[in-house]
JSON list of C-alpha atoms in Angstrom, two decimals:
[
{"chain": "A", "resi": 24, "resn": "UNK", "atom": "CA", "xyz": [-0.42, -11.57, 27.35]},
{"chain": "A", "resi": 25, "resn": "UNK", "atom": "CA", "xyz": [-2.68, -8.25, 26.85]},
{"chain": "A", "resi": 26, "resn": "UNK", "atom": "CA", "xyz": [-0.04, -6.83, 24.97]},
{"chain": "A", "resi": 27, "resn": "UNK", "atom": "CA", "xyz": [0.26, -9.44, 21.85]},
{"chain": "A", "resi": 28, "resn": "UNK", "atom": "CA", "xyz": [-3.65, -9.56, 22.08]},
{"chain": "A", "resi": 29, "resn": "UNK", "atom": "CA", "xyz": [-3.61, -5.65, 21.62]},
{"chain": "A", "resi": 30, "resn": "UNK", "atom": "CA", "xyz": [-1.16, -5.64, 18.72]},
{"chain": "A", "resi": 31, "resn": "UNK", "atom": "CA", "xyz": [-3.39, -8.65, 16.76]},
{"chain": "A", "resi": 32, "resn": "UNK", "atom": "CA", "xyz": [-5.92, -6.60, 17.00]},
{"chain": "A", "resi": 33, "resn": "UNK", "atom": "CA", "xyz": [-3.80, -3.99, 15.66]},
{"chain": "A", "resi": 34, "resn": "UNK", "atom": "CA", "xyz": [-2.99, -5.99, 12.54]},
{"chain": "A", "resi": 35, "resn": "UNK", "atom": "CA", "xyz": [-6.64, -6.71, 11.81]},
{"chain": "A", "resi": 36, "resn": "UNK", "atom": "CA", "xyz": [-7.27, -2.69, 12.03]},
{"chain": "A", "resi": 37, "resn": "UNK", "atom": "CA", "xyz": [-3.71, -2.06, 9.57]},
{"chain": "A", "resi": 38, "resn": "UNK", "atom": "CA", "xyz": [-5.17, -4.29, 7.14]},
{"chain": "A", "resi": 39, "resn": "UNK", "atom": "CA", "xyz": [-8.34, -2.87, 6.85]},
{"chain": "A", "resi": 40, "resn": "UNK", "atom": "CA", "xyz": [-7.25, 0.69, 6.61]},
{"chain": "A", "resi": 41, "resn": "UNK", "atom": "CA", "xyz": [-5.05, 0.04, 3.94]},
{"chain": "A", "resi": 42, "resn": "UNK", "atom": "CA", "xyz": [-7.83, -2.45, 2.21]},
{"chain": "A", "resi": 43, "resn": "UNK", "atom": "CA", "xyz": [-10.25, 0.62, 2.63]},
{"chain": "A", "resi": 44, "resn": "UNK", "atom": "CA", "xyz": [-8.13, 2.61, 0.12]},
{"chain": "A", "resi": 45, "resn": "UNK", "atom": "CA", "xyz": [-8.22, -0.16, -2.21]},
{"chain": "A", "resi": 46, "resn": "UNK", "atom": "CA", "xyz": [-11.90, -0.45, -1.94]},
{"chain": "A", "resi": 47, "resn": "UNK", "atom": "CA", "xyz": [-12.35, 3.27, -2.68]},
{"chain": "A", "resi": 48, "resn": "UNK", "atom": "CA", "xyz": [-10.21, 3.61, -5.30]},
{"chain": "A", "resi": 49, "resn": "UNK", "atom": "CA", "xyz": [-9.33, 0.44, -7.21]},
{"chain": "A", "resi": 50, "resn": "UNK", "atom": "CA", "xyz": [-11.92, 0.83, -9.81]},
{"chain": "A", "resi": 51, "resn": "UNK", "atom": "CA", "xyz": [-11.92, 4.62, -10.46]},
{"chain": "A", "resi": 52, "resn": "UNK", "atom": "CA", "xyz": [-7.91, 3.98, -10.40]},
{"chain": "A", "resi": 53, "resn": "UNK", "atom": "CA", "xyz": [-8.56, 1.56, -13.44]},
{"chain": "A", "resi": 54, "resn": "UNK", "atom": "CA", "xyz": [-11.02, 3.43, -15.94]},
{"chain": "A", "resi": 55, "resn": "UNK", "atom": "CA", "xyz": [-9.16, 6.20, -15.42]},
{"chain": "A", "resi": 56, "resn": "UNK", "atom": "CA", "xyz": [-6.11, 4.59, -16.29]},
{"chain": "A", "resi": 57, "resn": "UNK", "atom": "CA", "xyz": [-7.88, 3.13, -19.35]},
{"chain": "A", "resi": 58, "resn": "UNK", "atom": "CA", "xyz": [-8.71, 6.31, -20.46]},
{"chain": "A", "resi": 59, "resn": "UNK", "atom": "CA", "xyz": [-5.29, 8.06, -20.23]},
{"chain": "A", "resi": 60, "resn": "UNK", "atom": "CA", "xyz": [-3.33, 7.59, -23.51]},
{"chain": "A", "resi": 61, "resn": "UNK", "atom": "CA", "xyz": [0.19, 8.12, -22.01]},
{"chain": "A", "resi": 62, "resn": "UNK", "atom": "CA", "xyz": [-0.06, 6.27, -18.42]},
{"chain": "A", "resi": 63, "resn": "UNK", "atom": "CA", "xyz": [2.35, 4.15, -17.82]},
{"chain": "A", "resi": 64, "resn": "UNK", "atom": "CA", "xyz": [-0.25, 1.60, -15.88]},
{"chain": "A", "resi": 65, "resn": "UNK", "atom": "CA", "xyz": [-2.00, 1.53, -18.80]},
{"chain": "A", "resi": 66, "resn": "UNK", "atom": "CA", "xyz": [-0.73, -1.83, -19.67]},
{"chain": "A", "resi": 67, "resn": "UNK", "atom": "CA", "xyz": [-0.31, -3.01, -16.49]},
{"chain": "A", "resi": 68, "resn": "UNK", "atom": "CA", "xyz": [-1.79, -6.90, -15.89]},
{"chain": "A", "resi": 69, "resn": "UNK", "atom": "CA", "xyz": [-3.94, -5.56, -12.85]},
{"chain": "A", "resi": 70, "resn": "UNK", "atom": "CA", "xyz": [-5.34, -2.88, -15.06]},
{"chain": "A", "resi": 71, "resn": "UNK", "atom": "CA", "xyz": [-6.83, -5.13, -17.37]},
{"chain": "A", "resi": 72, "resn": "UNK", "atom": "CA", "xyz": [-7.52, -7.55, -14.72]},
{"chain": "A", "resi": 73, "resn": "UNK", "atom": "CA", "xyz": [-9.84, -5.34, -13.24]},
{"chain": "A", "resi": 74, "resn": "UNK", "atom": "CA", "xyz": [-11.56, -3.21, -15.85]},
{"chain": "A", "resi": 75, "resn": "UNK", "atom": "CA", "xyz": [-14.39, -4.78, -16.26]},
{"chain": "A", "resi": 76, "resn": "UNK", "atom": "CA", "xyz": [-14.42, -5.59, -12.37]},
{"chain": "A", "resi": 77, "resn": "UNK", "atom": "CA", "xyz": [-17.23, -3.26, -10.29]},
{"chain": "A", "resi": 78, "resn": "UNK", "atom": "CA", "xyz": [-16.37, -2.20, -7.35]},
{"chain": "A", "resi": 79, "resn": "UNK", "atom": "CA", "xyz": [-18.56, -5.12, -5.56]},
{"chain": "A", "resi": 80, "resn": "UNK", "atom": "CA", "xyz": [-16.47, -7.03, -7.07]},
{"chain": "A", "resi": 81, "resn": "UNK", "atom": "CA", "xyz": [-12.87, -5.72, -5.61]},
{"chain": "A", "resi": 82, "resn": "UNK", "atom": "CA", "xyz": [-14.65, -5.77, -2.04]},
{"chain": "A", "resi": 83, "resn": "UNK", "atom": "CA", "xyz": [-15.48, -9.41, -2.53]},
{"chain": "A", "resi": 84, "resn": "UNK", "atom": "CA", "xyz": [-12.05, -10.33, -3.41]},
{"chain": "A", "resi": 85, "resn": "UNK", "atom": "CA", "xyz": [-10.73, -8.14, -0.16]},
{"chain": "A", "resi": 86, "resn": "UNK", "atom": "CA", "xyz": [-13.61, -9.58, 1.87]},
{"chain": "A", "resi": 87, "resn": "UNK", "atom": "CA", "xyz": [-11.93, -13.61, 1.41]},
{"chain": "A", "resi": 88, "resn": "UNK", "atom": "CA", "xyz": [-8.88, -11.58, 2.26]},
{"chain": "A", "resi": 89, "resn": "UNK", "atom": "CA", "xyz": [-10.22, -10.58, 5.08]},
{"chain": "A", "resi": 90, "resn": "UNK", "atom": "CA", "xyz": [-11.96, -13.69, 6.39]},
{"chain": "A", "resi": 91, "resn": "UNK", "atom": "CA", "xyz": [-8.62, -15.42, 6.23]},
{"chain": "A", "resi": 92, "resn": "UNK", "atom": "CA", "xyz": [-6.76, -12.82, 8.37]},
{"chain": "A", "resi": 93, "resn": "UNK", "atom": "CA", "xyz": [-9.94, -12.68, 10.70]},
{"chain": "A", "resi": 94, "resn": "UNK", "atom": "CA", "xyz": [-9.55, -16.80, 11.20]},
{"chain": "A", "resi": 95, "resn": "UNK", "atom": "CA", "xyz": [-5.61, -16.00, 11.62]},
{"chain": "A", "resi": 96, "resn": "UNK", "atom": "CA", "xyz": [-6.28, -13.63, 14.29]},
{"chain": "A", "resi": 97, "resn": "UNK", "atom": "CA", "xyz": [-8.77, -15.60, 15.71]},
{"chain": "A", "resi": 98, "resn": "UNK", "atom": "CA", "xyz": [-6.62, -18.38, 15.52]},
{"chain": "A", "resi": 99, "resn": "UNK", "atom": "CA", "xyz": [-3.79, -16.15, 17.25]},
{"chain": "A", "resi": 100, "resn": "UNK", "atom": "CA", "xyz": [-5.57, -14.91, 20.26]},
{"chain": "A", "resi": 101, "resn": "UNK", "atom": "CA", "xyz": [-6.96, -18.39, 21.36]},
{"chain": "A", "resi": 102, "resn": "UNK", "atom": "CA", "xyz": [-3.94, -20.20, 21.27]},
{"chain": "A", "resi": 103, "resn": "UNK", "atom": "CA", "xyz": [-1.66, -16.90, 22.14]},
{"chain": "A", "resi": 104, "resn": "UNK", "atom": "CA", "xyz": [0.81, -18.09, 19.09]},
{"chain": "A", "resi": 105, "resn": "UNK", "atom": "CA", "xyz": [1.75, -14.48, 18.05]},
{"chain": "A", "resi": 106, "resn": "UNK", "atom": "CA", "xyz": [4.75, -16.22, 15.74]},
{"chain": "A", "resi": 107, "resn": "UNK", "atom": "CA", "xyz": [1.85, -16.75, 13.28]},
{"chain": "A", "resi": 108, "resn": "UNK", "atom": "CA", "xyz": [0.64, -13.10, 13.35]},
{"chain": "A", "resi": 109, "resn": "UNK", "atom": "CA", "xyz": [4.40, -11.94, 13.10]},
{"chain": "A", "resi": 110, "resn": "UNK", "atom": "CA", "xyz": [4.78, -14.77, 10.13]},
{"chain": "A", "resi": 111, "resn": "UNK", "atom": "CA", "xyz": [1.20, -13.19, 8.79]},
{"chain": "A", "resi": 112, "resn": "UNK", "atom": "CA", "xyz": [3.04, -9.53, 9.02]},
{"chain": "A", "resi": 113, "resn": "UNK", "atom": "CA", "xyz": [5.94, -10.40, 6.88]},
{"chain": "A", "resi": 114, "resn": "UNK", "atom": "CA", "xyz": [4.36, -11.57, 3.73]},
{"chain": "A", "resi": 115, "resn": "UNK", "atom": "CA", "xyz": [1.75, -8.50, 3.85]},
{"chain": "A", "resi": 116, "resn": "UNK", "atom": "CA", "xyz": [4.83, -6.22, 4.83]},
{"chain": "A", "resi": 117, "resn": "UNK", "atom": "CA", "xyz": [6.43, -7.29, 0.74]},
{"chain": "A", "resi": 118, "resn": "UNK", "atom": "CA", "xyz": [3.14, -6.64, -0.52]},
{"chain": "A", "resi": 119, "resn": "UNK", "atom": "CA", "xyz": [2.88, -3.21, 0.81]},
{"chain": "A", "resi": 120, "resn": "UNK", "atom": "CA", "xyz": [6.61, -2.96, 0.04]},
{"chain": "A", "resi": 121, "resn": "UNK", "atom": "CA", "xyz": [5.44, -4.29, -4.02]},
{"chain": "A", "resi": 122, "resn": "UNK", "atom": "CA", "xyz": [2.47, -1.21, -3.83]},
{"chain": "A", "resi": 123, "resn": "UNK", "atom": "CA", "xyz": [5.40, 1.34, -2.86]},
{"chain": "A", "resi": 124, "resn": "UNK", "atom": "CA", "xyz": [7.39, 0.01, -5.45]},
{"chain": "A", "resi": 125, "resn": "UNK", "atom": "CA", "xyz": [4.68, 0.86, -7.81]},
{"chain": "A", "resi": 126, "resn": "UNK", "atom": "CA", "xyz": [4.90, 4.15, -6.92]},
{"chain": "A", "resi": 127, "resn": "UNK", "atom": "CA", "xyz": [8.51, 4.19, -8.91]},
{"chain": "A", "resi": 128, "resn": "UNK", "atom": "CA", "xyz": [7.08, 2.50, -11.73]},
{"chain": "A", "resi": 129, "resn": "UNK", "atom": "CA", "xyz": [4.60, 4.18, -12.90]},
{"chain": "A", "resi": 130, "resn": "UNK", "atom": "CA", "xyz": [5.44, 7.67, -11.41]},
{"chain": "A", "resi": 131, "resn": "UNK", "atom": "CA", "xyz": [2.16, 8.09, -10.33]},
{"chain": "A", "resi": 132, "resn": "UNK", "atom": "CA", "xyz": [-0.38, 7.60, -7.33]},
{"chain": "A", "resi": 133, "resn": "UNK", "atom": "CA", "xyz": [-1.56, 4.16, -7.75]},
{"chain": "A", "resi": 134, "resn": "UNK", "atom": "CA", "xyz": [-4.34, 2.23, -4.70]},
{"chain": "A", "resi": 135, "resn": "UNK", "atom": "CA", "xyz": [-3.00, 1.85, -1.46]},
{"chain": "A", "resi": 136, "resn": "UNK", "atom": "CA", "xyz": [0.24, 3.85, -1.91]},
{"chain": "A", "resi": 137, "resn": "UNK", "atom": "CA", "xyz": [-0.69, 5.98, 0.95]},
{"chain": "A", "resi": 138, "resn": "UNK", "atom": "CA", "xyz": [-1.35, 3.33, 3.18]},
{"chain": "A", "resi": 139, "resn": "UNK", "atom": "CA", "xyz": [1.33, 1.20, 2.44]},
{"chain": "A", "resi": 140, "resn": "UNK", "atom": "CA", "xyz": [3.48, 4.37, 3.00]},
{"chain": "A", "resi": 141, "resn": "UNK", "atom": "CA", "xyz": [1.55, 4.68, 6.57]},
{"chain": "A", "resi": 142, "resn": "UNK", "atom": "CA", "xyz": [1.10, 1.04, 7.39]},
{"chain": "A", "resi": 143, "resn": "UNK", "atom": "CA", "xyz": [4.47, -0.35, 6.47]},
{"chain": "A", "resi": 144, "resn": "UNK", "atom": "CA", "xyz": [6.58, 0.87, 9.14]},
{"chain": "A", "resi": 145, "resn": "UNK", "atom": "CA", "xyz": [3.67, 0.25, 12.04]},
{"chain": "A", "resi": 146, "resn": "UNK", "atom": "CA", "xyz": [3.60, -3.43, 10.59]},
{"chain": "A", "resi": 147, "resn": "UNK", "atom": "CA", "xyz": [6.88, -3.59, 10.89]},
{"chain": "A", "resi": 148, "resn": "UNK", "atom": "CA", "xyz": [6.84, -1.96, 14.59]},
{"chain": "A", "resi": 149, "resn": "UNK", "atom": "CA", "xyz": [3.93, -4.19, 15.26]},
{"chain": "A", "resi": 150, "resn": "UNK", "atom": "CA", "xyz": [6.01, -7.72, 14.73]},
{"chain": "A", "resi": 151, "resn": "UNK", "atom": "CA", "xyz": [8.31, -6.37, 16.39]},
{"chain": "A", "resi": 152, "resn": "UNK", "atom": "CA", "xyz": [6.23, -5.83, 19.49]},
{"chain": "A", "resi": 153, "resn": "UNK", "atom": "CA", "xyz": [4.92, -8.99, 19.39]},
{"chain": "A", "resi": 154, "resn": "UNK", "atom": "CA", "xyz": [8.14, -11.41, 18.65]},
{"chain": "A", "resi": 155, "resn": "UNK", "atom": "CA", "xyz": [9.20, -8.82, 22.05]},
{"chain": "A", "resi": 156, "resn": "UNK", "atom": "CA", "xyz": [6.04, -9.70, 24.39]},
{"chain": "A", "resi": 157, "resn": "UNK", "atom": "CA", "xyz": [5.98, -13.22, 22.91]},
{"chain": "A", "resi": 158, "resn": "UNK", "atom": "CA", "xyz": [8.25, -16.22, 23.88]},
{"chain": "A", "resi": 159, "resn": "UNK", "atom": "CA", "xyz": [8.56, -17.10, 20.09]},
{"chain": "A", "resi": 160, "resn": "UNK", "atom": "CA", "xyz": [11.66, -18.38, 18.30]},
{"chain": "A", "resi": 161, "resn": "UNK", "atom": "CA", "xyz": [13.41, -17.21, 15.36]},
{"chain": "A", "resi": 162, "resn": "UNK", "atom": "CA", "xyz": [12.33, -21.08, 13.97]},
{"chain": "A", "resi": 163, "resn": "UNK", "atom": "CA", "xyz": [8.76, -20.51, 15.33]},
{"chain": "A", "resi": 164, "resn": "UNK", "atom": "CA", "xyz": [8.91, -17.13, 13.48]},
{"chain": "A", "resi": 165, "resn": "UNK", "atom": "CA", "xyz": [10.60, -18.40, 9.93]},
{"chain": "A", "resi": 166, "resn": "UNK", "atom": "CA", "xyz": [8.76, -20.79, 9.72]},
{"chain": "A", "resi": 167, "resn": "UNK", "atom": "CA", "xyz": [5.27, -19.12, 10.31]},
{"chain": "A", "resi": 168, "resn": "UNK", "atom": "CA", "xyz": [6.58, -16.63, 7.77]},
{"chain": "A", "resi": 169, "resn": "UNK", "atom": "CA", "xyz": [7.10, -19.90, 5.13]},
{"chain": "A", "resi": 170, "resn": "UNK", "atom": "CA", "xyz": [3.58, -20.98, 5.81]},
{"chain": "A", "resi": 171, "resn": "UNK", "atom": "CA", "xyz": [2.10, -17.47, 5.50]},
{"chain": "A", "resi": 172, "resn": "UNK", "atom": "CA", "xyz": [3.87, -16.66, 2.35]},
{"chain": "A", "resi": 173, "resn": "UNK", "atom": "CA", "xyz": [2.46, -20.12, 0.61]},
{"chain": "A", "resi": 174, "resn": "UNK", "atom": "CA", "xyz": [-0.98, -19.17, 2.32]},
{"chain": "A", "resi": 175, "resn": "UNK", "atom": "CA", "xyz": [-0.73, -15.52, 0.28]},
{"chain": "A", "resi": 176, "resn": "UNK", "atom": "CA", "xyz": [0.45, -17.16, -2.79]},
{"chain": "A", "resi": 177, "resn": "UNK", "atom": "CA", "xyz": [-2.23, -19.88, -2.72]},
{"chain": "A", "resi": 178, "resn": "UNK", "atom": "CA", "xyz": [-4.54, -17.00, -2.00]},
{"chain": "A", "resi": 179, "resn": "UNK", "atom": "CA", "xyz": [-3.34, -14.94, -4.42]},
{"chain": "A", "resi": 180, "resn": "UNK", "atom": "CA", "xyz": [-3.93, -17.56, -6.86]},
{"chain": "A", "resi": 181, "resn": "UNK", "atom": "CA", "xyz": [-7.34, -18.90, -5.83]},
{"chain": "A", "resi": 182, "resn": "UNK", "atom": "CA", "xyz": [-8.46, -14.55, -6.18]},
{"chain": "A", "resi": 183, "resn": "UNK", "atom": "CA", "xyz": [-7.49, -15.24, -9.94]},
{"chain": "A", "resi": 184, "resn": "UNK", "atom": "CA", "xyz": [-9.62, -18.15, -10.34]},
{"chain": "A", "resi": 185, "resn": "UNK", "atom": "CA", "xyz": [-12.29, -16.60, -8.37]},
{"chain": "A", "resi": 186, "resn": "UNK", "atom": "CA", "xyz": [-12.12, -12.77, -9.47]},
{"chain": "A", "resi": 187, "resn": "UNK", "atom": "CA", "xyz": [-13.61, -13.36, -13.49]},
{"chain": "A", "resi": 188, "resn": "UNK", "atom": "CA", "xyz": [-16.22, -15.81, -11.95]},
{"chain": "A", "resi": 189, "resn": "UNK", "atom": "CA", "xyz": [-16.90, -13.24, -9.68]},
{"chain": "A", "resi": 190, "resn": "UNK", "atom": "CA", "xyz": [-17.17, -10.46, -12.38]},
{"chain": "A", "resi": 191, "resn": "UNK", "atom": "CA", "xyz": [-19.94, -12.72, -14.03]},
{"chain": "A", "resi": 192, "resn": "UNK", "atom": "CA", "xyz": [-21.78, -14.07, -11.31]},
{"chain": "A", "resi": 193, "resn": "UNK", "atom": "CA", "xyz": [-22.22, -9.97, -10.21]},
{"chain": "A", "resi": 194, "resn": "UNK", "atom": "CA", "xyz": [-23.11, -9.52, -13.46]},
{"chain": "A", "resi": 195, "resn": "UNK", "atom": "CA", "xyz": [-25.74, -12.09, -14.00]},
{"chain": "A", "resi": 196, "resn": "UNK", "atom": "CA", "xyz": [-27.19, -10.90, -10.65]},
{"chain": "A", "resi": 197, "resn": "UNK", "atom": "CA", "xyz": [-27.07, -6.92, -11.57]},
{"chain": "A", "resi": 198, "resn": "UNK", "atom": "CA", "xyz": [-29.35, -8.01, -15.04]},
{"chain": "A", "resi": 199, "resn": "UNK", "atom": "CA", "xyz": [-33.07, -7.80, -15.12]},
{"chain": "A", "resi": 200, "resn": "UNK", "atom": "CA", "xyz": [-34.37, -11.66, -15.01]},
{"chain": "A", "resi": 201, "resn": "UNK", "atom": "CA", "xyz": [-36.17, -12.42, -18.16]},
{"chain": "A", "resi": 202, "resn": "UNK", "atom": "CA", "xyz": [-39.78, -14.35, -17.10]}
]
């Protein structure tokens, strides 16, 4: 099925534009927010998650991201079961829908709003295209979706453990070594 093989690949290349924006701007995004008396992100739990994060550190935490979808895809285009790249879609769709929504929060241009404005709707066009050149099942789809959306939220909590360890371990490594 070349066209469910095209459109995986297509997800890999969504992600990583929109993870490109958040590698740019992520940590110029935070000190500047740190610096502005009346922002509204100012207090935000990401802002002072990641202000004393370097930007090696933010593309560590989207490269495991990115390994993960990589072994999904992988996965994907072996077997040719696009209900787990649709099920991948839908999770990442609400988390591009969450950046958007950030947008209204703070008022403000915040990482990856402009690629969560672009990608959204081709995620959403891209499931679409492959539930349509698939023979998946609405079950085959919901339930790919369940297991994706624990596989994010286990992620998503594993990047907390990992991110301050991370921040130190950079840290350690940046610092002259004392003989």
């Amino acid at each position: 099925m070349m066209i469910g093989q095209v459109l995986t690949f297509l997800v890999v290349v969504l992600f990583l534009i929109h993870e490109f924006e958040e590698m740019i701007m992520v940590a110029p995004w935070v000190r500047r927010q740190m610096r502005m008396e009346s922002s509204r992100a100012r207090n935000h739990y990401f802002v002072h998650r990641f202000a004393d994060a370097s930007q090696a550190v933010v593309v560590f935490m989207i490269g495991i991201e990115f390994l993960i979808l990589a072994a999904v895809a992988i996965f994907v285009l072996i077997t040719g079961w696009y209900a787990l790249m649709i099920g991948f879609l839908v999770p990442y769709s609400l988390h591009l829908i969450g950046h958007i929504s950030e947008w209204f929060i703070y008022r403000s241009y915040t990482p990856s709003l402009l690629t969560s404005v672009v990608t959204l709707p081709l995620c959403v066009a891209t499931a679409w295209g492959l539930y349509v050149a698939s023979d998946s099942s609405i079950l085959e789809v919901a339930l790919s979706a369940l297991v994706m959306t624990v596989l994010f939220a286990v992620n998503f909590a594993m990047i907390n453990v990992v991110e301050p360890k991370s921040i130190e371990w950079f840290r350690q490594y940046e610092a002259p070594e004392h003989a």
